[in-house]
């Protein structure tokens, strides 16, 4: 038996803001969307155009407050071909939330507080 990862899911409070962030910060594009017939939720799958794994953003119409991420000890990791340029871009965006210089990586934070790890090719 072989399992292949196809996506990971995160819930977002403001869908369009999240889509814009992931596009600007990581170059992800909308691969497909699914809206519930009754409008109660929407799923948006983001792709890097290279790997088969996607990020599924779930938006719930009736959600009135931001999500409580608890200790926020989870993250999604991305390897980038130009680490220095990516770091400068993310610094300019104001989304770098943690730098681990001893390991040679850093984290950015999306609009909902999820952490995304950015690593150079040598660590990816």
PDB file of C-alpha atoms in Angstrom:
ATOM      1  CA  UNK A   1       0.000   0.000   0.000  1.00  0.00           C
ATOM      2  CA  UNK A   2       1.261   3.472  -0.881  1.00  0.00           C
ATOM      3  CA  UNK A   3      -0.257   6.737   0.309  1.00  0.00           C
ATOM      4  CA  UNK A   4       0.323  10.012  -1.511  1.00  0.00           C
ATOM      5  CA  UNK A   5      -0.301  13.334   0.178  1.00  0.00           C
ATOM      6  CA  UNK A   6      -2.601  15.523  -1.939  1.00  0.00           C
ATOM      7  CA  UNK A   7      -3.399  18.509   0.266  1.00  0.00           C
ATOM      8  CA  UNK A   8      -3.366  20.025   3.693  1.00  0.00           C
ATOM      9  CA  UNK A   9      -6.230  22.140   5.006  1.00  0.00           C
ATOM     10  CA  UNK A  10      -6.373  25.363   6.975  1.00  0.00           C
ATOM     11  CA  UNK A  11      -9.443  27.388   7.863  1.00  0.00           C
ATOM     12  CA  UNK A  12      -9.347  31.079   7.028  1.00  0.00           C
ATOM     13  CA  UNK A  13     -11.454  34.000   8.186  1.00  0.00           C
ATOM     14  CA  UNK A  14     -11.115  36.238   5.110  1.00  0.00           C
ATOM     15  CA  UNK A  15     -10.780  34.061   2.019  1.00  0.00           C
ATOM     16  CA  UNK A  16      -9.818  36.723  -0.512  1.00  0.00           C
ATOM     17  CA  UNK A  17      -7.238  38.246   1.840  1.00  0.00           C
ATOM     18  CA  UNK A  18      -5.686  34.799   2.344  1.00  0.00           C
ATOM     19  CA  UNK A  19      -5.619  34.047  -1.375  1.00  0.00           C
ATOM     20  CA  UNK A  20      -3.887  37.387  -2.013  1.00  0.00           C
ATOM     21  CA  UNK A  21      -1.339  36.720   0.753  1.00  0.00           C
ATOM     22  CA  UNK A  22      -0.411  33.246  -0.512  1.00  0.00           C
ATOM     23  CA  UNK A  23      -0.095  34.575  -4.059  1.00  0.00           C
ATOM     24  CA  UNK A  24       2.123  37.509  -3.060  1.00  0.00           C
ATOM     25  CA  UNK A  25       4.222  35.757  -0.407  1.00  0.00           C
ATOM     26  CA  UNK A  26       4.647  32.328  -2.019  1.00  0.00           C
ATOM     27  CA  UNK A  27       3.501  32.599  -5.625  1.00  0.00           C
ATOM     28  CA  UNK A  28       0.666  30.113  -5.086  1.00  0.00           C
ATOM     29  CA  UNK A  29      -2.232  30.185  -7.542  1.00  0.00           C
ATOM     30  CA  UNK A  30      -5.823  29.038  -7.245  1.00  0.00           C
ATOM     31  CA  UNK A  31      -5.998  25.557  -8.760  1.00  0.00           C
ATOM     32  CA  UNK A  32      -9.721  25.060  -8.160  1.00  0.00           C
ATOM     33  CA  UNK A  33     -12.629  26.260  -6.047  1.00  0.00           C
ATOM     34  CA  UNK A  34     -15.741  24.651  -4.656  1.00  0.00           C
ATOM     35  CA  UNK A  35     -18.656  26.662  -3.280  1.00  0.00           C
ATOM     36  CA  UNK A  36     -21.413  24.997  -1.302  1.00  0.00           C
ATOM     37  CA  UNK A  37     -24.788  25.259  -3.025  1.00  0.00           C
ATOM     38  CA  UNK A  38     -26.193  27.051   0.010  1.00  0.00           C
ATOM     39  CA  UNK A  39     -23.170  29.389   0.295  1.00  0.00           C
ATOM     40  CA  UNK A  40     -22.266  28.086   3.753  1.00  0.00           C
ATOM     41  CA  UNK A  41     -18.641  27.353   2.865  1.00  0.00           C
ATOM     42  CA  UNK A  42     -16.069  27.673   0.136  1.00  0.00           C
ATOM     43  CA  UNK A  43     -12.955  25.603  -0.521  1.00  0.00           C
ATOM     44  CA  UNK A  44     -10.039  27.013  -2.480  1.00  0.00           C
ATOM     45  CA  UNK A  45      -7.102  24.813  -3.441  1.00  0.00           C
ATOM     46  CA  UNK A  46      -3.780  26.601  -3.932  1.00  0.00           C
ATOM     47  CA  UNK A  47      -0.975  25.144  -6.013  1.00  0.00           C
ATOM     48  CA  UNK A  48       2.676  25.958  -6.559  1.00  0.00           C
ATOM     49  CA  UNK A  49       2.377  24.607 -10.109  1.00  0.00           C
ATOM     50  CA  UNK A  50       5.194  22.130  -9.503  1.00  0.00           C
ATOM     51  CA  UNK A  51       4.256  19.602  -6.836  1.00  0.00           C
ATOM     52  CA  UNK A  52       0.999  17.697  -6.666  1.00  0.00           C
ATOM     53  CA  UNK A  53       0.351  18.718  -3.045  1.00  0.00           C
ATOM     54  CA  UNK A  54      -1.973  21.670  -2.495  1.00  0.00           C
ATOM     55  CA  UNK A  55      -3.129  23.877   0.360  1.00  0.00           C
ATOM     56  CA  UNK A  56      -6.890  23.821   0.866  1.00  0.00           C
ATOM     57  CA  UNK A  57      -8.269  27.044   2.306  1.00  0.00           C
ATOM     58  CA  UNK A  58     -11.671  26.564   3.934  1.00  0.00           C
ATOM     59  CA  UNK A  59     -13.919  29.565   4.478  1.00  0.00           C
ATOM     60  CA  UNK A  60     -17.077  29.223   6.575  1.00  0.00           C
ATOM     61  CA  UNK A  61     -19.784  31.863   5.998  1.00  0.00           C
ATOM     62  CA  UNK A  62     -21.116  31.786   9.550  1.00  0.00           C
ATOM     63  CA  UNK A  63     -17.717  32.234  11.208  1.00  0.00           C
ATOM     64  CA  UNK A  64     -17.802  35.519  13.141  1.00  0.00           C
ATOM     65  CA  UNK A  65     -14.424  35.538  14.881  1.00  0.00           C
ATOM     66  CA  UNK A  66     -10.839  34.740  14.004  1.00  0.00           C
ATOM     67  CA  UNK A  67      -9.673  31.180  14.616  1.00  0.00           C
ATOM     68  CA  UNK A  68      -7.975  30.247  17.877  1.00  0.00           C
ATOM     69  CA  UNK A  69      -4.824  28.412  16.830  1.00  0.00           C
ATOM     70  CA  UNK A  70      -3.963  27.313  20.355  1.00  0.00           C
ATOM     71  CA  UNK A  71      -0.232  26.935  20.751  1.00  0.00           C
ATOM     72  CA  UNK A  72       0.170  27.126  16.952  1.00  0.00           C
ATOM     73  CA  UNK A  73       2.758  24.360  16.952  1.00  0.00           C
ATOM     74  CA  UNK A  74       2.004  23.309  13.380  1.00  0.00           C
ATOM     75  CA  UNK A  75       3.356  24.717  10.151  1.00  0.00           C
ATOM     76  CA  UNK A  76       3.717  24.117   6.425  1.00  0.00           C
ATOM     77  CA  UNK A  77       7.231  24.210   4.961  1.00  0.00           C
ATOM     78  CA  UNK A  78       8.356  25.600   1.607  1.00  0.00           C
ATOM     79  CA  UNK A  79      11.746  25.316  -0.024  1.00  0.00           C
ATOM     80  CA  UNK A  80      12.732  28.353  -2.101  1.00  0.00           C
ATOM     81  CA  UNK A  81      15.348  28.565  -4.853  1.00  0.00           C
ATOM     82  CA  UNK A  82      16.473  32.111  -3.918  1.00  0.00           C
ATOM     83  CA  UNK A  83      16.406  32.184  -0.122  1.00  0.00           C
ATOM     84  CA  UNK A  84      17.975  35.656   0.253  1.00  0.00           C
ATOM     85  CA  UNK A  85      15.528  37.290  -2.164  1.00  0.00           C
ATOM     86  CA  UNK A  86      12.592  35.537  -0.495  1.00  0.00           C
ATOM     87  CA  UNK A  87      13.731  36.719   2.938  1.00  0.00           C
ATOM     88  CA  UNK A  88      13.970  40.335   1.736  1.00  0.00           C
ATOM     89  CA  UNK A  89      10.538  40.107   0.098  1.00  0.00           C
ATOM     90  CA  UNK A  90       8.964  38.722   3.271  1.00  0.00           C
ATOM     91  CA  UNK A  91      10.721  41.328   5.426  1.00  0.00           C
ATOM     92  CA  UNK A  92       9.297  44.041   3.154  1.00  0.00           C
ATOM     93  CA  UNK A  93       5.835  42.469   3.477  1.00  0.00           C
ATOM     94  CA  UNK A  94       6.227  42.516   7.280  1.00  0.00           C
ATOM     95  CA  UNK A  95       5.283  38.858   7.621  1.00  0.00           C
ATOM     96  CA  UNK A  96       8.526  37.370   9.008  1.00  0.00           C
ATOM     97  CA  UNK A  97       7.603  36.184  12.487  1.00  0.00           C
ATOM     98  CA  UNK A  98      10.617  34.083  13.492  1.00  0.00           C
ATOM     99  CA  UNK A  99      14.178  33.689  12.287  1.00  0.00           C
ATOM    100  CA  UNK A 100      16.333  30.696  13.152  1.00  0.00           C
ATOM    101  CA  UNK A 101      19.727  31.775  11.868  1.00  0.00           C
ATOM    102  CA  UNK A 102      21.535  28.804  13.411  1.00  0.00           C
ATOM    103  CA  UNK A 103      19.409  26.428  11.302  1.00  0.00           C
ATOM    104  CA  UNK A 104      19.342  28.778   8.291  1.00  0.00           C
ATOM    105  CA  UNK A 105      15.575  29.149   8.009  1.00  0.00           C
ATOM    106  CA  UNK A 106      12.748  31.477   8.947  1.00  0.00           C
ATOM    107  CA  UNK A 107       8.976  31.542   9.325  1.00  0.00           C
ATOM    108  CA  UNK A 108       6.346  33.873   7.942  1.00  0.00           C
ATOM    109  CA  UNK A 109       2.848  34.325   9.335  1.00  0.00           C
ATOM    110  CA  UNK A 110      -0.281  34.393   7.185  1.00  0.00           C
ATOM    111  CA  UNK A 111      -3.310  36.651   7.876  1.00  0.00           C
ATOM    112  CA  UNK A 112      -4.876  34.025  10.164  1.00  0.00           C
ATOM    113  CA  UNK A 113      -1.742  33.427  12.216  1.00  0.00           C
ATOM    114  CA  UNK A 114      -0.569  30.196  10.580  1.00  0.00           C
ATOM    115  CA  UNK A 115       3.217  29.852  10.374  1.00  0.00           C
ATOM    116  CA  UNK A 116       4.926  28.919   7.118  1.00  0.00           C
ATOM    117  CA  UNK A 117       8.526  27.731   7.212  1.00  0.00           C
ATOM    118  CA  UNK A 118      10.874  28.945   4.492  1.00  0.00           C
ATOM    119  CA  UNK A 119      14.017  26.880   3.874  1.00  0.00           C
ATOM    120  CA  UNK A 120      16.855  27.128   1.348  1.00  0.00           C
ATOM    121  CA  UNK A 121      17.447  24.338  -1.202  1.00  0.00           C
ATOM    122  CA  UNK A 122      20.194  22.754   0.920  1.00  0.00           C
ATOM    123  CA  UNK A 123      17.646  22.017   3.684  1.00  0.00           C
ATOM    124  CA  UNK A 124      14.765  21.090   1.392  1.00  0.00           C
TER     125      UNK A 124
END
